[in-house]
Amino acid sequence: MADDNLPSILLVSFRYPPETGAAATRLEALTTRWASLGHDVTVLTTTPDYPDGEVYDGYHNEWLRREQHDGVTVVTTKSLPASPSDHLLRRAIKYLWFTTIAVLVGTFWLNKRDIVLATSPQPFAGLAGFTIARLRRVPFVFEIRDLWPESLVAMGEVDNTAVISVLGTISNFLYTHADRVSVVAPGMKETVVEAGADPDDVWLHTNGIDHTFFARENAGGIDETELFEDNFVLSYIGTVGKAQGLDVVLDVAEQLQATDKYDDILFAFIGFGSRYNDLAQRAEARNLDNIAFLGRRPMSEVPNYLHHSDAAFIHTESEEAFETMIPMKLYEALGAGLPVVLGASGDAVEILSRADAGIAATPGDADAILEAVKELRENPGKRQAFSENGRRYVVENHSWDAIAEAYSDKIRCLVEG
């Protein structure tokens, strides 16, 4: 039941469950908790079709559809099909389409809300949220989960200077004209402030976990029990795309396969993305039997796979733009009590260091990653210590309950002035 003393919230986003991935996980965690605190929460999003560009079963790509999700009103709009592997122009058209529809629906069809939030990485949802907020004369918060156009340039997805300039201009406009900017990693705040935002107007609300969801005692079984029991398994669970830079796994696996001492080490890929099929095909071409591609699994099964694994493998591209990226899967692995082999730099390494829950290696450095894998394999005592440290750290510092409540307090203060 909504509490009339708490602000009503409209969240504009391209991603929301039943879609999977870091964005959907974060937004579901926040919105459902805000609703449980007493906020009247509405999410304005697209018909679910990520990551394949194909509409999910049970949906018909209607112009408008309203449903309830754990106390949250979810309004989906008609989507133009496009996947992450499609040409940037096709995806840009999809983004602009949603921006236009969202402004019309949020301004003229939905009831007025007390505050509007919109979430990145691409700035078009932010542009829609900003426009709705200004037309409705309510505060606007722009949440940044990834930096555009910096990450696009780093991944080589765009090199057109005009496109980069337009995206940068839109992003900087939102950074400086939003009533507040919320970031998920400390390094992102520096970028926003450098663009001209007032440091006092930038909030930090990291990603987190539901520690009961990832608790070992709540884990269930998996279909591949024998595969996991017979090997030392490092699981990679999540999006397999350009930003993750997972080609390095092929080189690590090839070196491991060349020696009998480590013939029980197995990399398990659970997820999907624009690079999944290519990675699987190249692993097969190189006869790498120590990599298993298990495909996408629903979020409800992720804790099961984590708890049947011996360690988590997490990796990002070795570009400066990704130094502010803290993968959601890092928090999830720590929450499940898994030691981590992390190929990353910047904020993610800082989190792992604070947690004392794994070994960090230079991203893209196959030799360094190989040594980290060997070290974990050969030291069960260290794995146990990392496991206990990681679980304790995220429970104490990155609980979704605490994050959502702190976020709610700031929203209330902003609305009340």
mmCIF file of N, CA and C in Angstrom, residues 97-203:
data_model
loop_
_atom_site.group_PDB
_atom_site.id
_atom_site.type_symbol
_atom_site.label_atom_id
_atom_site.label_comp_id
_atom_site.label_asym_id
_atom_site.label_seq_id
_atom_site.Cartn_x
_atom_site.Cartn_y
_atom_site.Cartn_z
ATOM 1 N N TRP A 97 13.303 5.945 -30.935
ATOM 2 C CA TRP A 97 11.898 5.546 -30.947
ATOM 3 C C TRP A 97 11.365 5.505 -29.512
ATOM 4 N N PHE A 98 12.094 4.828 -28.638
ATOM 5 C CA PHE A 98 11.641 4.733 -27.253
ATOM 6 C C PHE A 98 11.610 6.102 -26.594
ATOM 7 N N THR A 99 12.605 6.942 -26.872
ATOM 8 C CA THR A 99 12.629 8.279 -26.295
ATOM 9 C C THR A 99 11.352 9.034 -26.626
ATOM 10 N N THR A 100 10.954 8.974 -27.886
ATOM 11 C CA THR A 100 9.750 9.684 -28.334
ATOM 12 C C THR A 100 8.497 9.123 -27.671
ATOM 13 N N ILE A 101 8.353 7.790 -27.708
ATOM 14 C CA ILE A 101 7.177 7.153 -27.118
ATOM 15 C C ILE A 101 7.125 7.412 -25.614
ATOM 16 N N ALA A 102 8.277 7.326 -24.954
ATOM 17 C CA ALA A 102 8.322 7.516 -23.502
ATOM 18 C C ALA A 102 7.890 8.924 -23.108
ATOM 19 N N VAL A 103 8.334 9.930 -23.860
ATOM 20 C CA VAL A 103 7.940 11.310 -23.558
ATOM 21 C C VAL A 103 6.431 11.477 -23.692
ATOM 22 N N LEU A 104 5.860 10.928 -24.756
ATOM 23 C CA LEU A 104 4.414 11.047 -24.968
ATOM 24 C C LEU A 104 3.631 10.334 -23.867
ATOM 25 N N VAL A 105 4.042 9.101 -23.566
ATOM 26 C CA VAL A 105 3.327 8.322 -22.550
ATOM 27 C C VAL A 105 3.519 8.934 -21.163
ATOM 28 N N GLY A 106 4.759 9.302 -20.840
ATOM 29 C CA GLY A 106 5.047 9.831 -19.514
ATOM 30 C C GLY A 106 4.432 11.187 -19.256
ATOM 31 N N THR A 107 4.204 11.951 -20.323
ATOM 32 C CA THR A 107 3.663 13.301 -20.164
ATOM 33 C C THR A 107 2.142 13.341 -20.265
ATOM 34 N N PHE A 108 1.583 12.576 -21.207
ATOM 35 C CA PHE A 108 0.161 12.729 -21.515
ATOM 36 C C PHE A 108 -0.715 11.537 -21.118
ATOM 37 N N TRP A 109 -0.122 10.367 -20.827
ATOM 38 C CA TRP A 109 -0.940 9.188 -20.531
ATOM 39 C C TRP A 109 -0.848 8.788 -19.064
ATOM 40 N N LEU A 110 0.345 8.807 -18.513
ATOM 41 C CA LEU A 110 0.511 8.444 -17.107
ATOM 42 C C LEU A 110 0.137 9.612 -16.200
ATOM 43 N N ASN A 111 -0.327 9.286 -15.013
ATOM 44 C CA ASN A 111 -0.571 10.320 -14.014
ATOM 45 C C ASN A 111 0.753 10.950 -13.591
ATOM 46 N N LYS A 112 0.694 12.194 -13.175
ATOM 47 C CA LYS A 112 1.884 12.911 -12.741
ATOM 48 C C LYS A 112 2.494 12.246 -11.519
ATOM 49 N N ARG A 113 3.817 12.084 -11.521
ATOM 50 C CA ARG A 113 4.548 11.561 -10.382
ATOM 51 C C ARG A 113 5.353 12.690 -9.736
ATOM 52 N N ASP A 114 5.771 12.477 -8.491
ATOM 53 C CA ASP A 114 6.468 13.535 -7.757
ATOM 54 C C ASP A 114 7.910 13.718 -8.209
ATOM 55 N N ILE A 115 8.488 12.684 -8.811
ATOM 56 C CA ILE A 115 9.880 12.748 -9.259
ATOM 57 C C ILE A 115 10.066 11.768 -10.410
ATOM 58 N N VAL A 116 10.976 12.110 -11.318
ATOM 59 C CA VAL A 116 11.302 11.242 -12.451
ATOM 60 C C VAL A 116 12.772 10.851 -12.359
ATOM 61 N N LEU A 117 13.043 9.549 -12.486
ATOM 62 C CA LEU A 117 14.404 9.037 -12.597
ATOM 63 C C LEU A 117 14.551 8.388 -13.961
ATOM 64 N N ALA A 118 15.744 8.463 -14.515
ATOM 65 C CA ALA A 118 16.042 7.743 -15.757
ATOM 66 C C ALA A 118 17.446 7.188 -15.645
ATOM 67 N N THR A 119 17.670 6.065 -16.309
ATOM 68 C CA THR A 119 18.946 5.373 -16.138
ATOM 69 C C THR A 119 19.652 5.154 -17.462
ATOM 70 N N SER A 120 20.973 5.275 -17.443
ATOM 71 C CA SER A 120 21.816 5.078 -18.618
ATOM 72 C C SER A 120 22.027 3.566 -18.824
ATOM 73 N N PRO A 121 22.929 3.068 -19.719
ATOM 74 C CA PRO A 121 24.132 3.782 -20.172
ATOM 75 C C PRO A 121 23.906 4.778 -21.316
ATOM 76 N N GLN A 122 23.140 4.389 -22.331
ATOM 77 C CA GLN A 122 22.944 5.375 -23.398
ATOM 78 C C GLN A 122 22.080 6.515 -22.859
ATOM 79 N N PRO A 123 22.299 7.744 -23.339
ATOM 80 C CA PRO A 123 21.658 8.905 -22.721
ATOM 81 C C PRO A 123 20.228 9.165 -23.167
ATOM 82 N N PHE A 124 19.691 8.368 -24.103
ATOM 83 C CA PHE A 124 18.376 8.691 -24.651
ATOM 84 C C PHE A 124 17.255 8.491 -23.632
ATOM 85 N N ALA A 125 17.361 7.455 -22.797
ATOM 86 C CA ALA A 125 16.379 7.303 -21.724
ATOM 87 C C ALA A 125 16.463 8.499 -20.781
ATOM 88 N N GLY A 126 17.686 8.991 -20.557
ATOM 89 C CA GLY A 126 17.861 10.179 -19.738
ATOM 90 C C GLY A 126 17.204 11.394 -20.353
ATOM 91 N N LEU A 127 17.324 11.528 -21.675
ATOM 92 C CA LEU A 127 16.700 12.649 -22.373
ATOM 93 C C LEU A 127 15.183 12.587 -22.240
ATOM 94 N N ALA A 128 14.637 11.365 -22.348
ATOM 95 C CA ALA A 128 13.192 11.192 -22.178
ATOM 96 C C ALA A 128 12.773 11.570 -20.760
ATOM 97 N N GLY A 129 13.511 11.066 -19.772
ATOM 98 C CA GLY A 129 13.179 11.372 -18.387
ATOM 99 C C GLY A 129 13.271 12.855 -18.085
ATOM 100 N N PHE A 130 14.318 13.506 -18.592
ATOM 101 C CA PHE A 130 14.491 14.943 -18.383
ATOM 102 C C PHE A 130 13.316 15.718 -18.967
ATOM 103 N N THR A 131 12.913 15.359 -20.188
ATOM 104 C CA THR A 131 11.816 16.066 -20.855
ATOM 105 C C THR A 131 10.505 15.897 -20.091
ATOM 106 N N ILE A 132 10.217 14.663 -19.672
ATOM 107 C CA ILE A 132 8.998 14.413 -18.893
ATOM 108 C C ILE A 132 9.013 15.241 -17.612
ATOM 109 N N ALA A 133 10.142 15.232 -16.918
ATOM 110 C CA ALA A 133 10.243 15.950 -15.644
ATOM 111 C C ALA A 133 10.034 17.449 -15.825
ATOM 112 N N ARG A 134 10.618 18.014 -16.866
ATOM 113 C CA ARG A 134 10.476 19.451 -17.063
ATOM 114 C C ARG A 134 9.051 19.811 -17.485
ATOM 115 N N LEU A 135 8.435 19.006 -18.343
ATOM 116 C CA LEU A 135 7.051 19.274 -18.746
ATOM 117 C C LEU A 135 6.092 19.102 -17.575
ATOM 118 N N ARG A 136 6.402 18.183 -16.687
ATOM 119 C CA ARG A 136 5.563 17.948 -15.511
ATOM 120 C C ARG A 136 5.963 18.837 -14.321
ATOM 121 N N ARG A 137 7.081 19.549 -14.459
ATOM 122 C CA ARG A 137 7.574 20.456 -13.412
ATOM 123 C C ARG A 137 7.855 19.721 -12.097
ATOM 124 N N VAL A 138 8.623 18.627 -12.229
ATOM 125 C CA VAL A 138 9.038 17.857 -11.052
ATOM 126 C C VAL A 138 10.545 17.626 -11.135
ATOM 127 N N PRO A 139 11.197 17.267 -10.035
ATOM 128 C CA PRO A 139 12.650 17.027 -10.062
ATOM 129 C C PRO A 139 13.018 15.830 -10.944
ATOM 130 N N PHE A 140 14.251 15.882 -11.450
ATOM 131 C CA PHE A 140 14.759 14.812 -12.321
ATOM 132 C C PHE A 140 16.104 14.318 -11.807
ATOM 133 N N VAL A 141 16.239 12.989 -11.707
ATOM 134 C CA VAL A 141 17.500 12.347 -11.315
ATOM 135 C C VAL A 141 17.967 11.468 -12.467
ATOM 136 N N PHE A 142 19.204 11.671 -12.903
ATOM 137 C CA PHE A 142 19.792 10.863 -13.971
ATOM 138 C C PHE A 142 20.769 9.888 -13.343
ATOM 139 N N GLU A 143 20.485 8.593 -13.480
ATOM 140 C CA GLU A 143 21.354 7.566 -12.902
ATOM 141 C C GLU A 143 22.300 7.029 -13.971
ATOM 142 N N ILE A 144 23.582 7.000 -13.644
ATOM 143 C CA ILE A 144 24.604 6.568 -14.601
ATOM 144 C C ILE A 144 25.163 5.221 -14.170
ATOM 145 N N ARG A 145 24.964 4.210 -15.013
ATOM 146 C CA ARG A 145 25.509 2.874 -14.755
ATOM 147 C C ARG A 145 26.716 2.582 -15.639
ATOM 148 N N ASP A 146 26.880 3.369 -16.691
ATOM 149 C CA ASP A 146 28.003 3.210 -17.616
ATOM 150 C C ASP A 146 28.171 4.536 -18.332
ATOM 151 N N LEU A 147 29.374 4.839 -18.757
ATOM 152 C CA LEU A 147 29.658 6.136 -19.363
ATOM 153 C C LEU A 147 29.604 6.054 -20.884
ATOM 154 N N TRP A 148 28.684 6.818 -21.472
ATOM 155 C CA TRP A 148 28.637 6.975 -22.925
ATOM 156 C C TRP A 148 29.028 8.402 -23.250
ATOM 157 N N PRO A 149 29.795 8.654 -24.323
ATOM 158 C CA PRO A 149 30.215 7.698 -25.350
ATOM 159 C C PRO A 149 31.540 6.991 -25.042
ATOM 160 N N GLU A 150 32.125 7.236 -23.871
ATOM 161 C CA GLU A 150 33.458 6.699 -23.584
ATOM 162 C C GLU A 150 33.547 5.188 -23.780
ATOM 163 N N SER A 151 32.569 4.452 -23.243
ATOM 164 C CA SER A 151 32.639 2.994 -23.344
ATOM 165 C C SER A 151 32.430 2.521 -24.776
ATOM 166 N N LEU A 152 31.593 3.219 -25.547
ATOM 167 C CA LEU A 152 31.397 2.855 -26.958
ATOM 168 C C LEU A 152 32.692 3.009 -27.743
ATOM 169 N N VAL A 153 33.379 4.103 -27.517
ATOM 170 C CA VAL A 153 34.643 4.351 -28.210
ATOM 171 C C VAL A 153 35.666 3.293 -27.818
ATOM 172 N N ALA A 154 35.730 2.971 -26.528
ATOM 173 C CA ALA A 154 36.694 1.979 -26.044
ATOM 174 C C ALA A 154 36.449 0.610 -26.653
ATOM 175 N N MET A 155 35.196 0.270 -26.918
ATOM 176 C CA MET A 155 34.861 -1.027 -27.501
ATOM 177 C C MET A 155 34.978 -1.033 -29.019
ATOM 178 N N GLY A 156 35.272 0.129 -29.602
ATOM 179 C CA GLY A 156 35.389 0.203 -31.049
ATOM 180 C C GLY A 156 34.061 0.159 -31.774
ATOM 181 N N GLU A 157 32.964 0.433 -31.061
ATOM 182 C CA GLU A 157 31.646 0.369 -31.682
ATOM 183 C C GLU A 157 31.324 1.620 -32.481
ATOM 184 N N VAL A 158 32.009 2.710 -32.185
ATOM 185 C CA VAL A 158 31.760 3.947 -32.916
ATOM 186 C C VAL A 158 33.067 4.731 -33.025
ATOM 187 N N ASP A 159 33.350 5.196 -34.233
ATOM 188 C CA ASP A 159 34.522 6.039 -34.435
ATOM 189 C C ASP A 159 34.170 7.295 -35.227
ATOM 190 N N ASN A 160 32.870 7.476 -35.478
ATOM 191 C CA ASN A 160 32.397 8.660 -36.183
ATOM 192 C C ASN A 160 32.420 9.844 -35.221
ATOM 193 N N THR A 161 33.230 10.836 -35.535
ATOM 194 C CA THR A 161 33.405 11.960 -34.610
ATOM 195 C C THR A 161 32.111 12.730 -34.388
ATOM 196 N N ALA A 162 31.249 12.790 -35.403
ATOM 197 C CA ALA A 162 29.979 13.500 -35.250
ATOM 198 C C ALA A 162 29.074 12.781 -34.254
ATOM 199 N N VAL A 163 29.019 11.444 -34.364
ATOM 200 C CA VAL A 163 28.194 10.651 -33.443
ATOM 201 C C VAL A 163 28.729 10.774 -32.020
ATOM 202 N N ILE A 164 30.049 10.671 -31.883
ATOM 203 C CA ILE A 164 30.667 10.790 -30.560
ATOM 204 C C ILE A 164 30.363 12.157 -29.953
ATOM 205 N N SER A 165 30.436 13.196 -30.782
ATOM 206 C CA SER A 165 30.173 14.550 -30.310
ATOM 207 C C SER A 165 28.728 14.713 -29.848
ATOM 208 N N VAL A 166 27.786 14.162 -30.613
ATOM 209 C CA VAL A 166 26.364 14.270 -30.252
ATOM 210 C C VAL A 166 26.093 13.552 -28.932
ATOM 211 N N LEU A 167 26.606 12.318 -28.813
ATOM 212 C CA LEU A 167 26.394 11.551 -27.584
ATOM 213 C C LEU A 167 27.032 12.252 -26.383
ATOM 214 N N GLY A 168 28.230 12.782 -26.588
ATOM 215 C CA GLY A 168 28.903 13.495 -25.508
ATOM 216 C C GLY A 168 28.153 14.746 -25.095
ATOM 217 N N THR A 169 27.611 15.456 -26.075
ATOM 218 C CA THR A 169 26.855 16.675 -25.784
ATOM 219 C C THR A 169 25.595 16.367 -24.985
ATOM 220 N N ILE A 170 24.873 15.310 -25.396
ATOM 221 C CA ILE A 170 23.655 14.925 -24.674
ATOM 222 C C ILE A 170 23.994 14.512 -23.245
ATOM 223 N N SER A 171 25.031 13.674 -23.105
ATOM 224 C CA SER A 171 25.413 13.210 -21.772
ATOM 225 C C SER A 171 25.809 14.373 -20.871
ATOM 226 N N ASN A 172 26.647 15.269 -21.382
ATOM 227 C CA ASN A 172 27.095 16.407 -20.576
ATOM 228 C C ASN A 172 25.930 17.327 -20.215
ATOM 229 N N PHE A 173 24.989 17.478 -21.137
ATOM 230 C CA PHE A 173 23.798 18.281 -20.854
ATOM 231 C C PHE A 173 23.028 17.690 -19.675
ATOM 232 N N LEU A 174 22.850 16.373 -19.696
ATOM 233 C CA LEU A 174 22.118 15.716 -18.614
ATOM 234 C C LEU A 174 22.882 15.790 -17.296
ATOM 235 N N TYR A 175 24.212 15.638 -17.362
ATOM 236 C CA TYR A 175 25.014 15.729 -16.142
ATOM 237 C C TYR A 175 24.832 17.090 -15.458
ATOM 238 N N THR A 176 24.734 18.131 -16.255
ATOM 239 C CA THR A 176 24.724 19.492 -15.711
ATOM 240 C C THR A 176 23.323 20.070 -15.530
ATOM 241 N N HIS A 177 22.299 19.447 -16.126
ATOM 242 C CA HIS A 177 20.945 19.989 -16.018
ATOM 243 C C HIS A 177 20.007 19.121 -15.185
ATOM 244 N N ALA A 178 20.410 17.900 -14.881
ATOM 245 C CA ALA A 178 19.604 17.090 -13.963
ATOM 246 C C ALA A 178 19.650 17.731 -12.573
ATOM 247 N N ASP A 179 18.579 17.569 -11.815
ATOM 248 C CA ASP A 179 18.579 18.098 -10.453
ATOM 249 C C ASP A 179 19.583 17.348 -9.590
ATOM 250 N N ARG A 180 19.711 16.052 -9.862
ATOM 251 C CA ARG A 180 20.742 15.248 -9.220
ATOM 252 C C ARG A 180 21.221 14.186 -10.208
ATOM 253 N N VAL A 181 22.480 13.786 -10.059
ATOM 254 C CA VAL A 181 23.038 12.675 -10.830
ATOM 255 C C VAL A 181 23.433 11.597 -9.832
ATOM 256 N N SER A 182 23.037 10.364 -10.109
ATOM 257 C CA SER A 182 23.393 9.244 -9.238
ATOM 258 C C SER A 182 24.315 8.306 -9.999
ATOM 259 N N VAL A 183 25.447 7.942 -9.401
ATOM 260 C CA VAL A 183 26.421 7.064 -10.049
ATOM 261 C C VAL A 183 26.584 5.792 -9.231
ATOM 262 N N VAL A 184 27.069 4.736 -9.892
ATOM 263 C CA VAL A 184 27.205 3.436 -9.223
ATOM 264 C C VAL A 184 28.645 3.121 -8.833
ATOM 265 N N ALA A 185 29.594 3.983 -9.217
ATOM 266 C CA ALA A 185 31.002 3.749 -8.889
ATOM 267 C C ALA A 185 31.693 5.089 -8.656
ATOM 268 N N PRO A 186 32.649 5.139 -7.726
ATOM 269 C CA PRO A 186 33.312 6.408 -7.399
ATOM 270 C C PRO A 186 33.954 7.086 -8.602
ATOM 271 N N GLY A 187 34.575 6.297 -9.490
ATOM 272 C CA GLY A 187 35.254 6.887 -10.632
ATOM 273 C C GLY A 187 34.329 7.646 -11.559
ATOM 274 N N MET A 188 33.066 7.249 -11.600
ATOM 275 C CA MET A 188 32.101 7.929 -12.466
ATOM 276 C C MET A 188 31.827 9.349 -11.980
ATOM 277 N N LYS A 189 31.891 9.543 -10.672
ATOM 278 C CA LYS A 189 31.633 10.875 -10.128
ATOM 279 C C LYS A 189 32.650 11.873 -10.664
ATOM 280 N N GLU A 190 33.902 11.460 -10.789
ATOM 281 C CA GLU A 190 34.932 12.352 -11.306
ATOM 282 C C GLU A 190 34.586 12.823 -12.713
ATOM 283 N N THR A 191 34.110 11.908 -13.565
ATOM 284 C CA THR A 191 33.749 12.261 -14.937
ATOM 285 C C THR A 191 32.607 13.264 -14.955
ATOM 286 N N VAL A 192 31.600 13.028 -14.123
ATOM 287 C CA VAL A 192 30.431 13.902 -14.083
ATOM 288 C C VAL A 192 30.810 15.296 -13.585
ATOM 289 N N VAL A 193 31.644 15.362 -12.572
ATOM 290 C CA VAL A 193 32.071 16.650 -12.033
ATOM 291 C C VAL A 193 32.936 17.395 -13.048
ATOM 292 N N GLU A 194 33.799 16.680 -13.743
ATOM 293 C CA GLU A 194 34.629 17.303 -14.779
ATOM 294 C C GLU A 194 33.776 17.894 -15.896
ATOM 295 N N ALA A 195 32.590 17.306 -16.120
ATOM 296 C CA ALA A 195 31.688 17.819 -17.153
ATOM 297 C C ALA A 195 30.960 19.080 -16.699
ATOM 298 N N GLY A 196 31.061 19.406 -15.415
ATOM 299 C CA GLY A 196 30.461 20.639 -14.928
ATOM 300 C C GLY A 196 29.414 20.481 -13.852
ATOM 301 N N ALA A 197 29.127 19.252 -13.428
ATOM 302 C CA ALA A 197 28.134 19.043 -12.379
ATOM 303 C C ALA A 197 28.683 19.479 -11.025
ATOM 304 N N ASP A 198 27.804 19.980 -10.180
ATOM 305 C CA ASP A 198 28.176 20.341 -8.815
ATOM 306 C C ASP A 198 28.435 19.054 -8.032
ATOM 307 N N PRO A 199 29.610 18.912 -7.412
ATOM 308 C CA PRO A 199 29.908 17.678 -6.655
ATOM 309 C C PRO A 199 28.846 17.345 -5.612
ATOM 310 N N ASP A 200 28.214 18.388 -5.028
ATOM 311 C CA ASP A 200 27.191 18.159 -4.009
ATOM 312 C C ASP A 200 25.897 17.603 -4.598
ATOM 313 N N ASP A 201 25.761 17.686 -5.919
ATOM 314 C CA ASP A 201 24.553 17.192 -6.579
ATOM 315 C C ASP A 201 24.735 15.787 -7.143
ATOM 316 N N VAL A 202 25.870 15.162 -6.852
ATOM 317 C CA VAL A 202 26.146 13.819 -7.372
ATOM 318 C C VAL A 202 26.053 12.817 -6.226
ATOM 319 N N TRP A 203 25.131 11.877 -6.365
ATOM 320 C CA TRP A 203 24.956 10.817 -5.372
ATOM 321 C C TRP A 203 25.740 9.576 -5.787
#
